[in-house]
Amino acid sequence: MEDIEHIQKEMKLIDGKGRRLDGRKPDELRPVRIEAGVLRRADGSAYMEWGGNKVLAAVYGPREAHPRHLQDPARALVQCRYNMAPFSVTDRKRPGPDRRSVEISKVISEAFSSVVFKEQFPRTSVDIFIEVLQADAGTRCAGLTAASVALADAGVPMRDLVASCASGKIDGVVCLDLNKDEDNFGDADCPMAVIPRTGEIVLLQMDGHLTYDEFQKAMSLSLGAAQRLYELQRDALRRRYAVTLQDILKESPPAPMVAGPAESEPELPAEDDFGSEGI
Ligand code: CDP
């Protein structure tokens, strides 16, 4: 225990120039890439790389809720299963649900419950699956942001996309989007998710302590990042669904303007084939 405290005291997470271990400034997001529609069997899907995180999200529904006693006659259920692959972390993670994944699944379902138009789909369930393939802190935010794109890809009616990013405190400085070392050896981590169009917060958690002013700063960093993520989410959906003129032409080649040469006309069967009387 003393050893760990010694390492924590010695470990500098921010250098003299104000740069973090990975070279980022305090308000800098890790590189983010989102692809929509990556799985053929699911109704909607998305893949996301966010710094060292690699996350896959799949959505089914709205479909009849099972078991039937769970059905709500007035609205759809929004259910989420967040899972970490055994190979997603340095020490192999024991497969299956644990307390942490049950908690993350719950807070993500609740975040999406407030945007999906549940009343339009009574007795059904919208099922969201999040698989973390590689983890580097911030996986609930990455999962939520990717699942939001997967929901839109599945065509589930909702008020808006949800974008999520954490901020925290390292070496006494409030920073955006902590990576694993910063999360492990930092002072606080505060993930949040927002509906970017309205600014409504749909998830807010805190690990560690922040003063009121630090919290205000963390909130403003995360809200700014959510707007950038929102752009990337919409861009992924645009890339998936944008139809170019070339695509349209490929689907239905235009009719030739001038009558083609004689050989392009359909050949009529020789009269002999059917006899002189025809068919
Ligand atoms: O991933 P997120 O920040 O949303 O949740 P966390 O509980 O704060 O976990 C932070 C990080 O710890 C994860 O992203 C993983 O990189 C790591 N972790 C791990 O190495 N082994 C676990 N069983 C759980 C988390």
Short mmCIF file of C-alpha atoms and ligand atoms in Angstrom, two decimals:
data_model
loop_
_atom_site.label_atom_id
_atom_site.label_comp_id
_atom_site.label_asym_id
_atom_site.label_seq_id
_atom_site.Cartn_x
_atom_site.Cartn_y
_atom_site.Cartn_z
CA MET A 1 0.00 0.00 0.00
CA GLU A 2 2.81 2.38 0.94
CA ASP A 3 4.55 1.50 -2.34
CA ILE A 4 1.47 2.50 -4.35
CA GLU A 5 1.14 5.78 -2.45
CA HIS A 6 4.84 6.45 -3.11
CA ILE A 7 4.42 5.76 -6.87
CA GLN A 8 1.32 8.00 -6.95
CA LYS A 9 3.25 10.85 -5.31
CA GLU A 10 6.22 10.41 -7.64
CA MET A 11 4.22 9.99 -10.85
CA LYS A 12 3.87 13.22 -12.79
CA LEU A 13 0.77 13.14 -14.99
CA ILE A 14 1.30 16.68 -16.29
CA ASP A 15 4.75 18.00 -17.27
CA GLY A 16 6.19 21.48 -16.78
CA LYS A 17 4.73 22.64 -20.12
CA GLY A 18 1.23 21.60 -19.08
CA ARG A 19 1.22 18.53 -21.37
CA ARG A 20 -0.19 15.17 -20.30
CA LEU A 21 1.59 11.78 -20.55
CA ASP A 22 0.28 11.23 -24.09
CA GLY A 23 1.17 14.77 -25.15
CA ARG A 24 -2.36 16.19 -24.98
CA LYS A 25 -3.31 19.55 -23.53
CA PRO A 26 -5.80 19.48 -20.63
CA ASP A 27 -8.77 20.31 -22.88
CA GLU A 28 -7.83 17.91 -25.70
CA LEU A 29 -9.89 14.88 -26.74
CA ARG A 30 -8.21 11.63 -27.84
CA PRO A 31 -8.57 10.80 -31.57
CA VAL A 32 -12.07 9.47 -32.35
CA ARG A 33 -13.31 7.42 -35.32
CA ILE A 34 -16.87 6.16 -35.78
CA GLU A 35 -18.27 3.81 -38.44
CA ALA A 36 -22.01 3.16 -38.72
CA GLY A 37 -23.63 -0.03 -40.03
CA VAL A 38 -20.74 -2.46 -39.54
CA LEU A 39 -22.77 -5.60 -38.68
CA ARG A 40 -25.09 -7.31 -41.12
CA ARG A 41 -27.30 -9.29 -38.69
CA ALA A 42 -28.19 -6.51 -36.25
CA ASP A 43 -30.87 -3.90 -37.04
CA GLY A 44 -28.31 -1.18 -36.37
CA SER A 45 -24.65 -1.09 -35.43
CA ALA A 46 -21.58 1.06 -35.00
CA TYR A 47 -17.87 0.63 -34.34
CA MET A 48 -15.86 3.22 -32.50
CA GLU A 49 -12.19 3.81 -31.80
CA TRP A 50 -11.53 6.43 -29.17
CA GLY A 51 -7.87 6.69 -28.18
CA GLY A 52 -7.01 3.15 -27.03
CA ASN A 53 -10.67 2.11 -26.75
CA LYS A 54 -12.26 -0.15 -29.38
CA VAL A 55 -16.00 -0.62 -28.96
CA LEU A 56 -18.71 -2.32 -30.97
CA ALA A 57 -22.42 -1.54 -30.50
CA ALA A 58 -25.40 -3.45 -31.91
CA VAL A 59 -29.11 -2.70 -31.66
CA TYR A 60 -32.17 -4.90 -32.17
CA GLY A 61 -35.76 -3.71 -32.14
CA PRO A 62 -38.19 -2.40 -31.30
CA ARG A 63 -39.22 -6.09 -31.13
CA GLU A 64 -41.65 -8.06 -28.96
CA ALA A 65 -40.29 -8.02 -25.40
CA HIS A 66 -39.37 -11.40 -23.86
CA PRO A 67 -40.08 -12.76 -21.30
CA ARG A 68 -43.66 -11.53 -21.73
CA HIS A 69 -44.17 -10.56 -18.09
CA LEU A 70 -41.60 -7.79 -18.66
CA GLN A 71 -43.75 -6.18 -21.37
CA ASP A 72 -45.08 -2.71 -20.63
CA PRO A 73 -48.50 -2.16 -22.29
CA ALA A 74 -47.81 1.59 -22.48
CA ARG A 75 -44.24 1.79 -23.78
CA ALA A 76 -41.12 0.04 -25.02
CA LEU A 77 -38.38 -1.16 -22.68
CA VAL A 78 -34.89 0.10 -23.42
CA GLN A 79 -32.41 -2.56 -22.32
CA CYS A 80 -28.63 -2.46 -22.51
CA ARG A 81 -25.91 -5.03 -21.97
CA TYR A 82 -22.41 -3.62 -21.59
CA ASN A 83 -19.74 -6.30 -21.74
CA MET A 84 -15.96 -6.27 -21.66
CA ALA A 85 -14.18 -8.93 -23.68
CA PRO A 86 -11.71 -11.03 -21.63
CA PHE A 87 -8.90 -9.73 -23.87
CA SER A 88 -9.91 -6.06 -23.59
CA VAL A 89 -7.71 -5.35 -20.56
CA THR A 90 -4.11 -6.14 -19.57
CA ASP A 91 -5.00 -8.78 -16.97
CA ARG A 92 -7.49 -11.14 -18.62
CA LYS A 93 -10.97 -10.21 -17.42
CA ARG A 94 -13.13 -13.07 -16.16
CA PRO A 95 -15.89 -13.49 -18.79
CA GLY A 96 -19.48 -12.68 -17.86
CA PRO A 97 -21.28 -9.95 -15.95
CA ASP A 98 -19.82 -8.40 -12.80
CA ARG A 99 -20.99 -5.58 -10.53
CA ARG A 100 -19.32 -2.92 -12.67
CA SER A 101 -20.85 -4.09 -15.97
CA VAL A 102 -24.31 -4.38 -14.38
CA GLU A 103 -24.00 -0.78 -13.15
CA ILE A 104 -22.78 0.52 -16.53
CA SER A 105 -25.55 -1.36 -18.39
CA LYS A 106 -28.12 0.21 -16.04
CA VAL A 107 -26.94 3.81 -16.39
CA ILE A 108 -26.68 3.49 -20.18
CA SER A 109 -30.23 2.04 -20.48
CA GLU A 110 -31.51 4.94 -18.37
CA ALA A 111 -29.70 7.48 -20.55
CA PHE A 112 -31.31 6.09 -23.72
CA SER A 113 -34.71 5.70 -22.02
CA SER A 114 -34.96 9.47 -21.93
CA VAL A 115 -34.44 9.94 -25.69
CA VAL A 116 -36.21 6.98 -27.35
CA PHE A 117 -39.90 7.59 -28.20
CA LYS A 118 -40.95 4.58 -26.10
CA GLU A 119 -44.70 5.36 -26.15
CA GLN A 120 -44.79 4.63 -29.89
CA PHE A 121 -43.84 0.97 -29.31
CA PRO A 122 -45.85 -0.59 -26.45
CA ARG A 123 -44.98 -4.17 -25.36
CA THR A 124 -41.68 -4.08 -27.24
CA SER A 125 -38.06 -3.93 -26.30
CA VAL A 126 -35.14 -2.04 -27.80
CA ASP A 127 -32.03 -4.10 -27.05
CA ILE A 128 -28.62 -2.47 -27.06
CA PHE A 129 -25.43 -4.53 -26.89
CA ILE A 130 -22.08 -2.90 -26.20
CA GLU A 131 -18.93 -4.99 -26.53
CA VAL A 132 -15.67 -3.46 -25.38
CA LEU A 133 -12.91 -5.09 -27.43
CA GLN A 134 -10.08 -2.97 -26.03
CA ALA A 135 -10.30 -0.73 -22.98
CA ASP A 136 -8.32 2.38 -22.11
CA ALA A 137 -10.67 4.26 -19.71
CA GLY A 138 -13.82 6.05 -20.78
CA THR A 139 -15.42 2.88 -22.15
CA ARG A 140 -18.92 3.71 -20.86
CA CYS A 141 -18.73 7.06 -22.72
CA ALA A 142 -17.43 5.37 -25.88
CA GLY A 143 -20.09 2.64 -25.60
CA LEU A 144 -22.86 5.16 -25.14
CA THR A 145 -21.69 7.35 -28.03
CA ALA A 146 -21.36 4.33 -30.35
CA ALA A 147 -24.72 2.83 -29.24
CA SER A 148 -26.39 6.12 -30.05
CA VAL A 149 -25.18 5.85 -33.65
CA ALA A 150 -26.30 2.18 -33.73
CA LEU A 151 -29.80 3.21 -32.55
CA ALA A 152 -30.04 5.79 -35.32
CA ASP A 153 -28.71 3.21 -37.81
CA ALA A 154 -31.51 0.84 -36.67
CA GLY A 155 -34.02 3.62 -37.36
CA VAL A 156 -35.26 3.73 -33.75
CA PRO A 157 -37.24 6.99 -33.38
CA MET A 158 -35.62 9.23 -30.74
CA ARG A 159 -35.41 12.87 -29.76
CA ASP A 160 -31.75 13.20 -30.66
CA LEU A 161 -28.44 11.35 -30.53
CA VAL A 162 -26.69 11.15 -27.15
CA ALA A 163 -23.00 12.07 -26.90
CA SER A 164 -20.85 11.28 -23.91
CA CYS A 165 -17.43 12.25 -22.59
CA ALA A 166 -15.75 12.23 -19.17
CA SER A 167 -13.62 14.90 -17.55
CA GLY A 168 -11.55 14.50 -14.44
CA LYS A 169 -8.73 15.88 -12.32
CA ILE A 170 -5.08 14.88 -12.57
CA ASP A 171 -2.23 16.52 -10.63
CA GLY A 172 -4.81 19.04 -9.44
CA VAL A 173 -5.72 20.12 -13.01
CA VAL A 174 -9.18 19.55 -14.52
CA CYS A 175 -8.69 17.64 -17.79
CA LEU A 176 -10.89 16.29 -20.54
CA ASP A 177 -11.16 12.59 -21.45
CA LEU A 178 -8.78 10.75 -19.09
CA ASN A 179 -6.87 7.72 -20.39
CA LYS A 180 -6.21 4.63 -18.26
CA ASP A 181 -3.06 5.88 -16.47
CA GLU A 182 -4.75 9.19 -15.73
CA ASP A 183 -7.87 7.38 -14.51
CA ASN A 184 -5.82 5.04 -12.29
CA PHE A 185 -3.49 7.63 -10.80
CA GLY A 186 -5.64 10.76 -11.08
CA ASP A 187 -7.78 12.42 -8.41
CA ALA A 188 -11.26 12.26 -9.96
CA ASP A 189 -13.20 11.10 -13.01
CA CYS A 190 -16.62 12.40 -13.96
CA PRO A 191 -18.35 10.78 -16.96
CA MET A 192 -21.39 12.52 -18.39
CA ALA A 193 -23.75 12.15 -21.35
CA VAL A 194 -25.78 14.89 -22.94
CA ILE A 195 -28.47 15.45 -25.56
CA PRO A 196 -26.44 17.90 -27.64
CA ARG A 197 -29.39 19.76 -29.20
CA THR A 198 -30.97 20.66 -25.85
CA GLY A 199 -28.01 20.41 -23.46
CA GLU A 200 -29.98 18.01 -21.20
CA ILE A 201 -27.73 15.76 -19.09
CA VAL A 202 -28.81 12.10 -19.24
CA LEU A 203 -25.90 10.52 -17.36
CA LEU A 204 -23.70 11.98 -14.65
CA GLN A 205 -21.37 10.01 -12.39
CA MET A 206 -18.40 10.88 -10.24
CA ASP A 207 -15.46 8.86 -8.97
CA GLY A 208 -13.33 10.93 -6.56
CA HIS A 209 -13.83 14.52 -5.45
CA LEU A 210 -14.14 17.83 -7.30
CA THR A 211 -14.83 21.25 -5.80
CA TYR A 212 -17.81 23.22 -7.14
CA ASP A 213 -15.55 25.30 -9.44
CA GLU A 214 -13.67 22.22 -10.66
CA PHE A 215 -16.97 20.52 -11.37
CA GLN A 216 -18.16 23.56 -13.39
CA LYS A 217 -14.94 23.42 -15.42
CA ALA A 218 -15.24 19.64 -15.95
CA MET A 219 -18.84 20.05 -17.05
CA SER A 220 -17.99 22.75 -19.58
CA LEU A 221 -15.11 20.64 -21.02
CA SER A 222 -17.38 17.58 -21.38
CA LEU A 223 -20.20 19.60 -22.93
CA GLY A 224 -17.79 21.09 -25.48
CA ALA A 225 -16.48 17.61 -26.33
CA ALA A 226 -20.05 16.31 -26.68
CA GLN A 227 -20.68 18.85 -29.43
CA ARG A 228 -17.58 17.63 -31.30
CA LEU A 229 -18.62 13.99 -30.83
CA TYR A 230 -22.13 14.88 -32.08
CA GLU A 231 -20.57 16.12 -35.33
CA LEU A 232 -18.57 12.87 -35.68
CA GLN A 233 -21.70 10.79 -34.98
CA ARG A 234 -23.72 12.63 -37.63
CA ASP A 235 -20.80 12.40 -40.03
CA ALA A 236 -20.69 8.59 -39.57
CA LEU A 237 -24.43 8.38 -40.32
CA ARG A 238 -24.07 10.68 -43.33
CA ARG A 239 -21.28 8.47 -44.72
CA ARG A 240 -23.50 5.41 -44.22
CA TYR A 241 -26.62 6.85 -45.82
CA ALA A 242 -25.42 9.56 -48.21
CA VAL A 243 -26.43 8.71 -51.76
CA THR A 244 -24.27 10.13 -54.53
CA LEU A 245 -25.29 10.74 -58.13
CA GLN A 246 -22.96 7.88 -59.11
CA ASP A 247 -24.89 5.50 -56.79
CA ILE A 248 -28.19 6.48 -58.42
CA LEU A 249 -26.75 6.01 -61.91
CA LYS A 250 -25.33 2.61 -60.90
CA GLU A 251 -28.79 1.48 -59.69
CA SER A 252 -30.61 2.46 -62.90
CA PRO A 253 -28.42 3.26 -65.91
CA PRO A 254 -29.94 6.03 -68.02
CA ALA A 255 -31.80 5.09 -71.20
CA PRO A 256 -29.73 5.83 -74.33
CA MET A 257 -30.62 9.17 -75.87
CA VAL A 258 -30.32 7.87 -79.44
CA ALA A 259 -31.72 4.57 -80.69
CA GLY A 260 -28.96 2.01 -80.46
CA PRO A 261 -27.58 -0.03 -83.33
CA ALA A 262 -29.80 -2.70 -84.89
CA GLU A 263 -28.18 -5.59 -82.94
CA SER A 264 -29.23 -4.06 -79.61
CA GLU A 265 -32.92 -4.49 -80.47
CA PRO A 266 -34.49 -7.65 -79.03
CA GLU A 267 -34.32 -10.44 -81.51
CA LEU A 268 -37.69 -11.76 -82.66
CA PRO A 269 -37.95 -15.51 -83.02
CA ALA A 270 -37.81 -16.73 -86.59
CA GLU A 271 -41.28 -17.41 -87.95
CA ASP A 272 -40.34 -21.06 -88.45
CA ASP A 273 -39.95 -21.57 -84.69
CA PHE A 274 -43.71 -21.29 -84.21
CA GLY A 275 -44.94 -22.27 -87.62
CA SER A 276 -46.58 -19.93 -90.05
CA GLU A 277 -49.69 -19.66 -87.86
CA GLY A 278 -47.73 -18.35 -84.92
CA ILE A 279 -48.39 -19.68 -81.43
O1 CDP B 1 -14.17 2.47 -18.75
P1 CDP B 1 -14.77 3.49 -17.82
O2 CDP B 1 -13.86 4.65 -17.57
O3 CDP B 1 -16.14 3.90 -18.25
O4 CDP B 1 -15.00 2.74 -16.41
P2 CDP B 1 -14.04 2.57 -15.16
O5 CDP B 1 -14.74 1.60 -14.25
O6 CDP B 1 -13.68 3.91 -14.63
O7 CDP B 1 -12.77 1.84 -15.74
C1 CDP B 1 -11.65 2.55 -16.19
C2 CDP B 1 -10.73 1.63 -16.95
O8 CDP B 1 -10.17 0.66 -16.07
C3 CDP B 1 -11.38 0.81 -18.04
O9 CDP B 1 -11.66 1.53 -19.21
C4 CDP B 1 -10.31 -0.24 -18.24
O10 CDP B 1 -9.28 0.27 -19.06
C5 CDP B 1 -9.81 -0.47 -16.83
N1 CDP B 1 -10.39 -1.69 -16.26
C6 CDP B 1 -9.60 -2.83 -16.21
O11 CDP B 1 -8.44 -2.78 -16.60
N2 CDP B 1 -10.13 -4.01 -15.74
C7 CDP B 1 -11.42 -4.08 -15.32
N3 CDP B 1 -11.92 -5.22 -14.84
C8 CDP B 1 -12.23 -2.93 -15.37
C9 CDP B 1 -11.68 -1.76 -15.84
#
